[in-house]
GROMACS .gro file of C-alpha atoms in nm:
model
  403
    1UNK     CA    1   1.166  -1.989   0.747
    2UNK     CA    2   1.318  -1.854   0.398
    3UNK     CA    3   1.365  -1.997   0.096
    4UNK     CA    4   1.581  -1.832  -0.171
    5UNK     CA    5   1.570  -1.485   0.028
    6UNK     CA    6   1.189  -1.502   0.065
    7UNK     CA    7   1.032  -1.459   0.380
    8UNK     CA    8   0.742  -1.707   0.445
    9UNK     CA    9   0.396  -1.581   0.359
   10UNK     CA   10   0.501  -1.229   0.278
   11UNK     CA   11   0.500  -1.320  -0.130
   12UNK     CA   12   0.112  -1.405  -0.070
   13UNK     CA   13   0.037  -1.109   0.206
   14UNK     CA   14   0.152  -0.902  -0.140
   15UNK     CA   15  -0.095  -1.069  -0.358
   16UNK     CA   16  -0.360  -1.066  -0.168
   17UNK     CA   17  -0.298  -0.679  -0.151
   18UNK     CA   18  -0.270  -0.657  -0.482
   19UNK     CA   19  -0.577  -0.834  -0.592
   20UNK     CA   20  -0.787  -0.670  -0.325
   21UNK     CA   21  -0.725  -0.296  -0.481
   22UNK     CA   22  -0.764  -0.426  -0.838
   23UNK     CA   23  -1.096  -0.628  -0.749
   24UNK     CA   24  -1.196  -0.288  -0.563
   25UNK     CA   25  -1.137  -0.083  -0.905
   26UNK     CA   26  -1.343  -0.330  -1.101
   27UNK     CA   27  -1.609  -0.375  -0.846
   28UNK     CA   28  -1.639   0.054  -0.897
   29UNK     CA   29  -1.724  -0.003  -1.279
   30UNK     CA   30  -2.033  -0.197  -1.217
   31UNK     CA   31  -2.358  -0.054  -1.222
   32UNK     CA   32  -2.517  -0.191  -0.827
   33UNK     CA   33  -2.846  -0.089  -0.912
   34UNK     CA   34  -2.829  -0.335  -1.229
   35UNK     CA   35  -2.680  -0.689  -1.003
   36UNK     CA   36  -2.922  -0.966  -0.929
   37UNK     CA   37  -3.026  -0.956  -0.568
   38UNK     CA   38  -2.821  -1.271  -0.476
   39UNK     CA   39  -2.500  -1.091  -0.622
   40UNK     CA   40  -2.528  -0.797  -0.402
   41UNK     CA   41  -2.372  -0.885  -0.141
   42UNK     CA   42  -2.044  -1.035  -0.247
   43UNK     CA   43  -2.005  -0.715  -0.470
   44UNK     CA   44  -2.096  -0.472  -0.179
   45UNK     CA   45  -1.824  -0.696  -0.015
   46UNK     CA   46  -1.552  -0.714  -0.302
   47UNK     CA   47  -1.643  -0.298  -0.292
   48UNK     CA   48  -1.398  -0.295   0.041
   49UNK     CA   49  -1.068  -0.456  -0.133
   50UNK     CA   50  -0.928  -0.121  -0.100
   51UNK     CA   51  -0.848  -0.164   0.208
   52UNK     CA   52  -0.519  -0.395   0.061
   53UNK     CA   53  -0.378  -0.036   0.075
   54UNK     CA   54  -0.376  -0.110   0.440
   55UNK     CA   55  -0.221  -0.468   0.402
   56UNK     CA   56   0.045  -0.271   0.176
   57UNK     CA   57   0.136  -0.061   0.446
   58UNK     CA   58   0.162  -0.307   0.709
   59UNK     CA   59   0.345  -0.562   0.470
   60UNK     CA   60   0.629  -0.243   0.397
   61UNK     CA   61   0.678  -0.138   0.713
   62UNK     CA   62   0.739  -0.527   0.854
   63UNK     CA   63   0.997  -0.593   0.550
   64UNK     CA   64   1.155  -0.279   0.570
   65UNK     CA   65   1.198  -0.245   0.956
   66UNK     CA   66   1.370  -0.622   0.980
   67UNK     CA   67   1.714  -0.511   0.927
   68UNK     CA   68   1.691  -0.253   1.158
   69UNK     CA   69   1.576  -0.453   1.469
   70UNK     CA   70   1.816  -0.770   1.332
   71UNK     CA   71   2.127  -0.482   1.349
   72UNK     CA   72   1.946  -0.359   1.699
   73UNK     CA   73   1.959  -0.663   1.846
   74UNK     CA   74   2.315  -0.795   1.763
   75UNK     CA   75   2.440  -0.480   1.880
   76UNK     CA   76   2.514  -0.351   1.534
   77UNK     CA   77   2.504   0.021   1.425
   78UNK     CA   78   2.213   0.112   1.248
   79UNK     CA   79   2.222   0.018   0.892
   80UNK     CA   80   2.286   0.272   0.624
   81UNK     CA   81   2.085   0.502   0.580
   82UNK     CA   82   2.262   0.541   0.184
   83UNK     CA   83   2.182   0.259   0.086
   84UNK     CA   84   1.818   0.267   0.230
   85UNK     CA   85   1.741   0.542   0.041
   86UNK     CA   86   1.945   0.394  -0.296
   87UNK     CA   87   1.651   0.067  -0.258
   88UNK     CA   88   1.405   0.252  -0.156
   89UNK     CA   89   1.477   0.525  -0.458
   90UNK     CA   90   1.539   0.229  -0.730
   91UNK     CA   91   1.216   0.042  -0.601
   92UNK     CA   92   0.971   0.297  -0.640
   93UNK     CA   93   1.061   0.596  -0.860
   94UNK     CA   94   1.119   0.502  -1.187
   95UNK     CA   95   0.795   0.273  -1.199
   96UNK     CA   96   0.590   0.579  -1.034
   97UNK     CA   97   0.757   0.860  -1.196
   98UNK     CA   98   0.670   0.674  -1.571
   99UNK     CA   99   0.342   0.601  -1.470
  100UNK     CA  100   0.262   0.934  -1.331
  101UNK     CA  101   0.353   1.147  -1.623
  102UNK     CA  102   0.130   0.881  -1.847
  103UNK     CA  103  -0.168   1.008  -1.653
  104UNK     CA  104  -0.123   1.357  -1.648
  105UNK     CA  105  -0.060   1.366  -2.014
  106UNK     CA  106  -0.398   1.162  -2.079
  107UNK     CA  107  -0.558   1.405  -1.825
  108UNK     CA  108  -0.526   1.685  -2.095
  109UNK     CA  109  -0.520   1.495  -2.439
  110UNK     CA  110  -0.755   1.269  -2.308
  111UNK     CA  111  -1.001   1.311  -2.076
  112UNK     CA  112  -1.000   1.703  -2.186
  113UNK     CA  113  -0.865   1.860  -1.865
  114UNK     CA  114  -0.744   2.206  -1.874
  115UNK     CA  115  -0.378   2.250  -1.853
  116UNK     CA  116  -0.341   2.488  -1.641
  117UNK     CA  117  -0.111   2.605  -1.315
  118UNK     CA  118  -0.383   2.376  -1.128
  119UNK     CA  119  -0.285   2.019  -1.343
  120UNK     CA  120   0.079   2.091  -1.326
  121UNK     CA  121   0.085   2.192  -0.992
  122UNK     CA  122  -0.028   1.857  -0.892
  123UNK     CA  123   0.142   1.697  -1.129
  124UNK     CA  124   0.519   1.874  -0.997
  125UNK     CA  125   0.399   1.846  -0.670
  126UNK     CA  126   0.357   1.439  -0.731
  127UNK     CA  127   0.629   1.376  -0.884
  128UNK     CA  128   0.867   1.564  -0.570
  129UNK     CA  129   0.692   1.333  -0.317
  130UNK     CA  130   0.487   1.627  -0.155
  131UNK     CA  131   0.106   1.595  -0.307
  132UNK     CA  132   0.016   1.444  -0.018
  133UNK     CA  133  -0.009   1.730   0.282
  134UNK     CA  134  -0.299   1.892   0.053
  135UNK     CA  135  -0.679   1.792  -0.087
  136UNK     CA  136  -0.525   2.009  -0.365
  137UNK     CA  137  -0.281   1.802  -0.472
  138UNK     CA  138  -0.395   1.483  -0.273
  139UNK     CA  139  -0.447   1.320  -0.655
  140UNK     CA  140  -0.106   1.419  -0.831
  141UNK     CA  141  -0.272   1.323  -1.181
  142UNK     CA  142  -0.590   1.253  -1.307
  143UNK     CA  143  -0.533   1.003  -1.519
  144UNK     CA  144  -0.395   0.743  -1.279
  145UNK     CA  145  -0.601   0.777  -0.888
  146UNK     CA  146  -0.409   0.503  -0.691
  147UNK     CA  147  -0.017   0.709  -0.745
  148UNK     CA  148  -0.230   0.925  -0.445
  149UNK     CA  149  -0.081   0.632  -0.197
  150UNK     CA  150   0.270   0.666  -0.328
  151UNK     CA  151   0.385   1.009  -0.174
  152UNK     CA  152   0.171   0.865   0.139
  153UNK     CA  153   0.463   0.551   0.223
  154UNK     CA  154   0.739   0.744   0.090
  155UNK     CA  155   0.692   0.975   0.443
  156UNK     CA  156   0.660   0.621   0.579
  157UNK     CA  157   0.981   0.540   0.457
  158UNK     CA  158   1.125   0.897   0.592
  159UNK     CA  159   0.954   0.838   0.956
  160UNK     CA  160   1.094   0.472   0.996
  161UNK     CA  161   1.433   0.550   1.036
  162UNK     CA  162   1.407   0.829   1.193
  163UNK     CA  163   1.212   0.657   1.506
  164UNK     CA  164   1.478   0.404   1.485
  165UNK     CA  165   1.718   0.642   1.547
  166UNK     CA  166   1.559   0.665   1.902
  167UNK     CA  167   1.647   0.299   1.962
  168UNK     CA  168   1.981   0.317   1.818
  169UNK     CA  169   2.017   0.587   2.119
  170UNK     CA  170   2.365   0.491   2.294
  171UNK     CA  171   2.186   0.698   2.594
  172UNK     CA  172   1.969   0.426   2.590
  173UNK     CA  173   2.158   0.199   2.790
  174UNK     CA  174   2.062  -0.152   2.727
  175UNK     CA  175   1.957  -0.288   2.370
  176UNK     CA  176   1.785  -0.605   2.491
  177UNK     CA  177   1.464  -0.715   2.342
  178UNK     CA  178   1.172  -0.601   2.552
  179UNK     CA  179   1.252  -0.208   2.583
  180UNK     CA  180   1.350  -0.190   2.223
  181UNK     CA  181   0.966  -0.295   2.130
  182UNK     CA  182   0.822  -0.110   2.406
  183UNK     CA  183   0.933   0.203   2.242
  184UNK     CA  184   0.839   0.113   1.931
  185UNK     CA  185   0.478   0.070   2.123
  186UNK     CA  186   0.535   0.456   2.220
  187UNK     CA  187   0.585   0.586   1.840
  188UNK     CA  188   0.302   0.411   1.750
  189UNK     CA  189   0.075   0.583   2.042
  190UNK     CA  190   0.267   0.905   1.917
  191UNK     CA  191   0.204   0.904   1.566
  192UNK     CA  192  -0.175   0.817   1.664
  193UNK     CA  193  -0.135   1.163   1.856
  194UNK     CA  194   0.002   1.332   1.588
  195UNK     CA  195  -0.263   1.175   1.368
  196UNK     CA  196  -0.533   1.305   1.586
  197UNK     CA  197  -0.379   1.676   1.618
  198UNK     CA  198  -0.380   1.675   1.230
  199UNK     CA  199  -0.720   1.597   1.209
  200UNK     CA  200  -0.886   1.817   1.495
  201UNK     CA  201  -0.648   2.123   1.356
  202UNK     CA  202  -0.711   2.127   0.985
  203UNK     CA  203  -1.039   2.013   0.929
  204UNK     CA  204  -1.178   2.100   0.537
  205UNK     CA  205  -1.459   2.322   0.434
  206UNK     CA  206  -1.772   2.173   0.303
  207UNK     CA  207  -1.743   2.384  -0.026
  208UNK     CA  208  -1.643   2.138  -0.317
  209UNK     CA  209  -1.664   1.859  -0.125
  210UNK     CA  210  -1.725   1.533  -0.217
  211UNK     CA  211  -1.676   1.296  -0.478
  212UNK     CA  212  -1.932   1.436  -0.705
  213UNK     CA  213  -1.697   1.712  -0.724
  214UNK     CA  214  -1.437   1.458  -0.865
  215UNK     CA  215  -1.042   1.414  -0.738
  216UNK     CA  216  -1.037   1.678  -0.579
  217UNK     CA  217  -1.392   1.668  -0.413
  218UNK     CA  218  -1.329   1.320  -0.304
  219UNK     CA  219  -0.983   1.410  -0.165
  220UNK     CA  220  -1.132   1.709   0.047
  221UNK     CA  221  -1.361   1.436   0.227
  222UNK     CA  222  -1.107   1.238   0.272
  223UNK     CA  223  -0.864   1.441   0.416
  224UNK     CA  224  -0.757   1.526   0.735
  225UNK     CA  225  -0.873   1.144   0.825
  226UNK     CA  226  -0.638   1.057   0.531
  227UNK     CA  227  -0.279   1.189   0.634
  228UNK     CA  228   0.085   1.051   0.616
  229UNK     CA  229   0.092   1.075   0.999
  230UNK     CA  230  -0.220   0.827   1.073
  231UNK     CA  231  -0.115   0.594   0.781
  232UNK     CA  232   0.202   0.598   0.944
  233UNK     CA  233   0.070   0.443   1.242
  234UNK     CA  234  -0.043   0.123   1.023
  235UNK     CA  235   0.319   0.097   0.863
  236UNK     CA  236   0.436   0.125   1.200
  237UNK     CA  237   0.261  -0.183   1.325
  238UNK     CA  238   0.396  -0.366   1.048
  239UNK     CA  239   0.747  -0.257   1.210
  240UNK     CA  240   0.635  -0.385   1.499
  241UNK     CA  241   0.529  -0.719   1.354
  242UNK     CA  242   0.886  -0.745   1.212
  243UNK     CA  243   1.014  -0.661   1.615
  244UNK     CA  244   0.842  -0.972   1.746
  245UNK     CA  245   0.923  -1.226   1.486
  246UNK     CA  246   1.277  -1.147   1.477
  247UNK     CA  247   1.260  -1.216   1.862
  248UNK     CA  248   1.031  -1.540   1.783
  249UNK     CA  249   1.235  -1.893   1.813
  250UNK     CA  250   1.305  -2.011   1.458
  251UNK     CA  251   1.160  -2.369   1.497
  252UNK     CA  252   0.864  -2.422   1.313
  253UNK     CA  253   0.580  -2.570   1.521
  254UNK     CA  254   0.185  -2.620   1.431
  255UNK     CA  255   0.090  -2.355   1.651
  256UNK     CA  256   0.214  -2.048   1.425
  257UNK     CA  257  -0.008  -2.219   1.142
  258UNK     CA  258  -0.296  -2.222   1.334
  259UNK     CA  259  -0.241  -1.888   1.449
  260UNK     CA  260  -0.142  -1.792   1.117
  261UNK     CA  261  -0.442  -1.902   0.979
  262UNK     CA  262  -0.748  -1.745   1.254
  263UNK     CA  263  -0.510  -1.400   1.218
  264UNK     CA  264  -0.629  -1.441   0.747
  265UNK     CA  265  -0.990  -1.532   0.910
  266UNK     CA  266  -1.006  -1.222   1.129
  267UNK     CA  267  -0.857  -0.964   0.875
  268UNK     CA  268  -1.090  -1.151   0.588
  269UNK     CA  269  -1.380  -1.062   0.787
  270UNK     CA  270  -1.314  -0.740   0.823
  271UNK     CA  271  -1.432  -0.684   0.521
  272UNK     CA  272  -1.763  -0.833   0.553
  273UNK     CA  273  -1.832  -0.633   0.861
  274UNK     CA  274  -1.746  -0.341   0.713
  275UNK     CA  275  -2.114  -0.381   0.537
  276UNK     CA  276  -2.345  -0.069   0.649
  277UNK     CA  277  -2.065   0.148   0.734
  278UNK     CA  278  -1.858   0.421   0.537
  279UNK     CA  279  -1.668   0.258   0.238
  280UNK     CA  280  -1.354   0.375   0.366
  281UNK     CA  281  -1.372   0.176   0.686
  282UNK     CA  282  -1.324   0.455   0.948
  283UNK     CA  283  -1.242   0.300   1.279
  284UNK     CA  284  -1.045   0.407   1.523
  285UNK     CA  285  -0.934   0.805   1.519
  286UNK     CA  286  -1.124   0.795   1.182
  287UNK     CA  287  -0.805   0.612   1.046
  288UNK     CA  288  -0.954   0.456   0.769
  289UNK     CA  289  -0.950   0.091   0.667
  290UNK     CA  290  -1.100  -0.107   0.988
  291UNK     CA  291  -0.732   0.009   1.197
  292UNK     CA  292  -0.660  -0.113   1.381
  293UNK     CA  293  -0.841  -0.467   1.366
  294UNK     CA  294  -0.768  -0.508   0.982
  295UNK     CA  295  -0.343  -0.416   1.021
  296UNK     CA  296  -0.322  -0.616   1.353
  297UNK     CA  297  -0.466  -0.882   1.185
  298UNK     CA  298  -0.208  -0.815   0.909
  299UNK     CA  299   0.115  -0.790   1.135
  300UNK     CA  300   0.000  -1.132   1.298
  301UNK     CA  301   0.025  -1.328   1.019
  302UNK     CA  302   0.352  -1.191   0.876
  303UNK     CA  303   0.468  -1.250   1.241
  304UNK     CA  304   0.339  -1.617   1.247
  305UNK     CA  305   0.378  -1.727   0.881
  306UNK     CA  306   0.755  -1.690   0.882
  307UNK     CA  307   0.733  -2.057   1.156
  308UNK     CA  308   0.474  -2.195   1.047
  309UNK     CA  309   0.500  -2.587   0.894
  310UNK     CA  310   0.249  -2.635   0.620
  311UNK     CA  311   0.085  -2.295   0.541
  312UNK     CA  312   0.357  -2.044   0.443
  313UNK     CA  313   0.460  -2.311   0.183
  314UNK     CA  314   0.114  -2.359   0.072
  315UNK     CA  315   0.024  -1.991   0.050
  316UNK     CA  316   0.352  -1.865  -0.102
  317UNK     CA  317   0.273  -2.084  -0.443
  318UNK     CA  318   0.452  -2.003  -0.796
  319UNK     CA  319   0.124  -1.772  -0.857
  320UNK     CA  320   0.121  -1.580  -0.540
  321UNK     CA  321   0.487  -1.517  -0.609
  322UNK     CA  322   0.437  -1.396  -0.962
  323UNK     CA  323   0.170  -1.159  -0.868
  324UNK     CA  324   0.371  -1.044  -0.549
  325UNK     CA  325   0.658  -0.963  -0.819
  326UNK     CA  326   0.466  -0.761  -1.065
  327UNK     CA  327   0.222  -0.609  -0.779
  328UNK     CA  328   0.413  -0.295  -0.792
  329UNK     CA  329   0.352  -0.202  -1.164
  330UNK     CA  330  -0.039  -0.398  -1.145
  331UNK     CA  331  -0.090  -0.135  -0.895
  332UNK     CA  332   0.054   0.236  -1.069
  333UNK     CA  333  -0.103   0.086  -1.452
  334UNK     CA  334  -0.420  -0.055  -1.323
  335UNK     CA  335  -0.654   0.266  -1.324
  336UNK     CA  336  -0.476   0.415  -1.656
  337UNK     CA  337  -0.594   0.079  -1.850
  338UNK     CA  338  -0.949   0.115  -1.679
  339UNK     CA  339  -1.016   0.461  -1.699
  340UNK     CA  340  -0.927   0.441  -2.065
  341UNK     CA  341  -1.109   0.094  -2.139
  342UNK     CA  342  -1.478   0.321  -2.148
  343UNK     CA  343  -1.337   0.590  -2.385
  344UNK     CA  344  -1.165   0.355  -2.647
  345UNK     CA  345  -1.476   0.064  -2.607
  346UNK     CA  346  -1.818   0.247  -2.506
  347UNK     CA  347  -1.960  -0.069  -2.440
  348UNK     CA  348  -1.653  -0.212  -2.171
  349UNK     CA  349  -1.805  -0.279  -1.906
  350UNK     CA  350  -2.177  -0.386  -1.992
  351UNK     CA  351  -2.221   0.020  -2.012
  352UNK     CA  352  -2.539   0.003  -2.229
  353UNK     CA  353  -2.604  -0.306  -2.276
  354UNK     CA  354  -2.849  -0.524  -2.213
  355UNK     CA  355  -2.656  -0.768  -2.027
  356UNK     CA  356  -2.457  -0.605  -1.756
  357UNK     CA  357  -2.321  -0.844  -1.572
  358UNK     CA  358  -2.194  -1.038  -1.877
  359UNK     CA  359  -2.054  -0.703  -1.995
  360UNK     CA  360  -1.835  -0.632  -1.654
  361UNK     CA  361  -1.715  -0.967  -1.667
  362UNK     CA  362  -1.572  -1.004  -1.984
  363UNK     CA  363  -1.449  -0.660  -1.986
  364UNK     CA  364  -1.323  -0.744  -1.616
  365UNK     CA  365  -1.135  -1.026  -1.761
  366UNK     CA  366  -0.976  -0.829  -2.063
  367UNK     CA  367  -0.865  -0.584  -1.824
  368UNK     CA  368  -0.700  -0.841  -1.613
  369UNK     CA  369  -0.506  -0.973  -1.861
  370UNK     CA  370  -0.410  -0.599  -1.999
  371UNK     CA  371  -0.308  -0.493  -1.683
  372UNK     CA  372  -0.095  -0.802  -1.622
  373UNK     CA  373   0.096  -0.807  -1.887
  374UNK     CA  374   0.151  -0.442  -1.822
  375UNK     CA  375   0.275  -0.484  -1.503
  376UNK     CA  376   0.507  -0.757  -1.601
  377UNK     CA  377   0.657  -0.545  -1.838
  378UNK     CA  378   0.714  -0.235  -1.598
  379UNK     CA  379   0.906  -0.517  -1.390
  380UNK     CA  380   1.098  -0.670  -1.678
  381UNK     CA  381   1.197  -0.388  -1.877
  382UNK     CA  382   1.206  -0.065  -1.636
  383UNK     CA  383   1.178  -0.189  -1.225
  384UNK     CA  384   1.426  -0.487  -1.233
  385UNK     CA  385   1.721  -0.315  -1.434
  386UNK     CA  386   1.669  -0.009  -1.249
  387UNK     CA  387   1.686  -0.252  -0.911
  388UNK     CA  388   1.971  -0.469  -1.026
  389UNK     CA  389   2.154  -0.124  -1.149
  390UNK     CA  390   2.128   0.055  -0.782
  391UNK     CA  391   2.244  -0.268  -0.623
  392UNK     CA  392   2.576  -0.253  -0.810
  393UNK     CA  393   2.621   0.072  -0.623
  394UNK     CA  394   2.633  -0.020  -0.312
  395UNK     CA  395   2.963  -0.162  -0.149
  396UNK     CA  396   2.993  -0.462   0.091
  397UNK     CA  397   3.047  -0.173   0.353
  398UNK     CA  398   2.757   0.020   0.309
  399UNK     CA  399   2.502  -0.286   0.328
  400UNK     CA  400   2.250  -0.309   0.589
  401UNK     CA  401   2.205  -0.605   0.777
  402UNK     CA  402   2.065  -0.883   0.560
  403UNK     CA  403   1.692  -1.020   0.618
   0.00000   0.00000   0.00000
């Protein structure tokens, strides 16, 4: 079920999250009304890879929420909440905080922005973990759109402990199995509540809106549909995920493969169905990418993969596992090295040439590679230390329950 600390098929759930957002970012820099008929399709279809956001959330929320329901369930107390916060801290901040103030200095020296209070506004309010209760501030920098998603799982990571603190209840009698996920049922119906109050309650003007208006256009139509509190309900179902396959018998068996495998088929063809609709994927509550088909989809295969016999070991392959380890910095780099590809190379792309699709390959490619090796390098040199540094902090009494 894990080899060297790895849970089965959660190395390739990353990738495929990973590739999915950077495919959707280079899909975005070709021209549709330039692609051959016969390619239309598969790039209308490759358009909807952001919704690996989604298959991020669901993925964080299932590996984070495993030591809690291990601890839950061997009648533990609930892990520290110190060191929680030391991993969670040393994971993401150092990678985000570096990228982040890359973009907003390119946004002025750059792409020409104005500094004013506006640009460091966002830019503070990014880099304290709070642009993402505003359109204002929904895109902390210019320079660098994806770090919007950041600030959007750090409340994730806020919220998960504190509805495990419900379980952890001593008022709640009896820690067996069955109530503990049936509550975790309830704070997924009540953050779909809460997502549906915010919505209904602080809708957004129609002035500026839209993404012809740039950033902060496009942010004021997506939000209220795009709030911590809705996005919360995917990571939660990830935590749920985690709930049933720490209850699941460890014995691999054929079955979980085969279930495994029509759970991949149902969230890959969420994607094509998507075709026709908005490009965020609004389903249910107007929670955006295909919820909650897409993250149930998600949260079966990370619940299945773990026993499966053949297909955890195929899928988790040296290559998904390097990608899954340099995801992190693949994601916060990838828009700086695209946005900036156009302005140092007017042609990237096939912008204004003859041969377009030609162009956004190669330039495609060359942008791969670039943002690759960048993301391997945010791992090496600044994500891994800062990691291995935190972990030296913690005592053998202050460790949560191991995965």
């Amino acid at each position: 079920m894990e080899n060297d600390g790895r849970l089965g098929g959660a190395d390739f759930m990353r990738a495929v999250a990973c590739l999915m957002v950077l495919v959707h970012h280079l899909v975005l820099r070709m021209d549709f009304n330039k692609l051959p008929p016969s390619l239309e399709t598969s790039f209308i279809v490759a358009r909807f890879g952001n919704y690996g956001v989604a298959v991020f959330f669901v993925l964080s929320g299932f590996l984070l929420s495993r030591p809690f329901w291990l601890a839950l369930d061997r009648g533990e107390p609930l892990p520290s909440m110190k060191v929680y916060a030391i991993r969670r801290a040393a994971r993401i901040m150092p990678g985000f905080w570096f990228a982040l103030t890359i973009g907003f200095l390119i946004s002025f020296t750059v792409y020409d922005f104005t500094l004013d209070g506006e640009l460091v506004g966002r830019y503070i309010a990014g880099f304290f973990l709070m642009s993402q209760w505003h359109w204002r501030t929904f895109f902390p920098v210019q320079g660098d759109g994806p770090l919007w998603s950041i600030p959007f799982e750090t409340t994730c990571y806020l919220l998960l402990p504190i509805g495990f603190l419900l379980l952890f209840h001593s008022k709640l009698g009896s820690r067996s199995a069955l109530p503990g996920r049936l509550l975790w049922v309830g704070i997924i119906a009540a953050a779909l509540v809460g997502h549906w109050l915010v919505v209904t309650s602080f809708p957004t003007d129609s002035v500026g809106r839209g993404w012809q208006y740039g950033f902060q256009g496009g942010a004021k139509e997506w939000m209220p549909r795009y709030n911590p509190i809705g996005f919360f309900a995917v990571f939660a179902i990830g935590a749920l995920a985690a709930g049933v396959q720490t209850i699941i018998p460890s014995r691999r068996m054929a079955i979980y493969d085969v279930i495994a495998a029509l759970a991949i088929v149902l969230g890959a063809w969420q994607l094509p169905r998507s075709i026709g609709g908005d490009w965020e994927g609004y389903a249910w509550l107007g929670i955006p990418y295909q919820f909650p088909f897409l993250p149930l989809a998600v949260a079966i295969a990370l619940c299945t993969l773990p026993q499966s016999r053949l297909l955890a070991n195929l899928l988790d392959n040296s290559l998904t596992r390097y990608i899954a380890t340099v995801s992190f910095g693949v994601y916060i780099w990838q828009d700086i090295v695209l946005t900036l590809m156009p302005r140092l190379v007017p042609s990237s792309f096939g912008s204004g040439t003859d041969d377009v699709l030609g162009g956004w390959a190669i330039s495609s490619l060359i942008a791969t590679a670039v943002i690759f090796t960048i993301g391997t390098l945010s791992y090496v040199l600044l994500e891994r230390p800062v990691i291995r540094w935190a972990r030296t902090r913690e005592s053998k009494n202050m460790r949560p329950a191991t995965t």
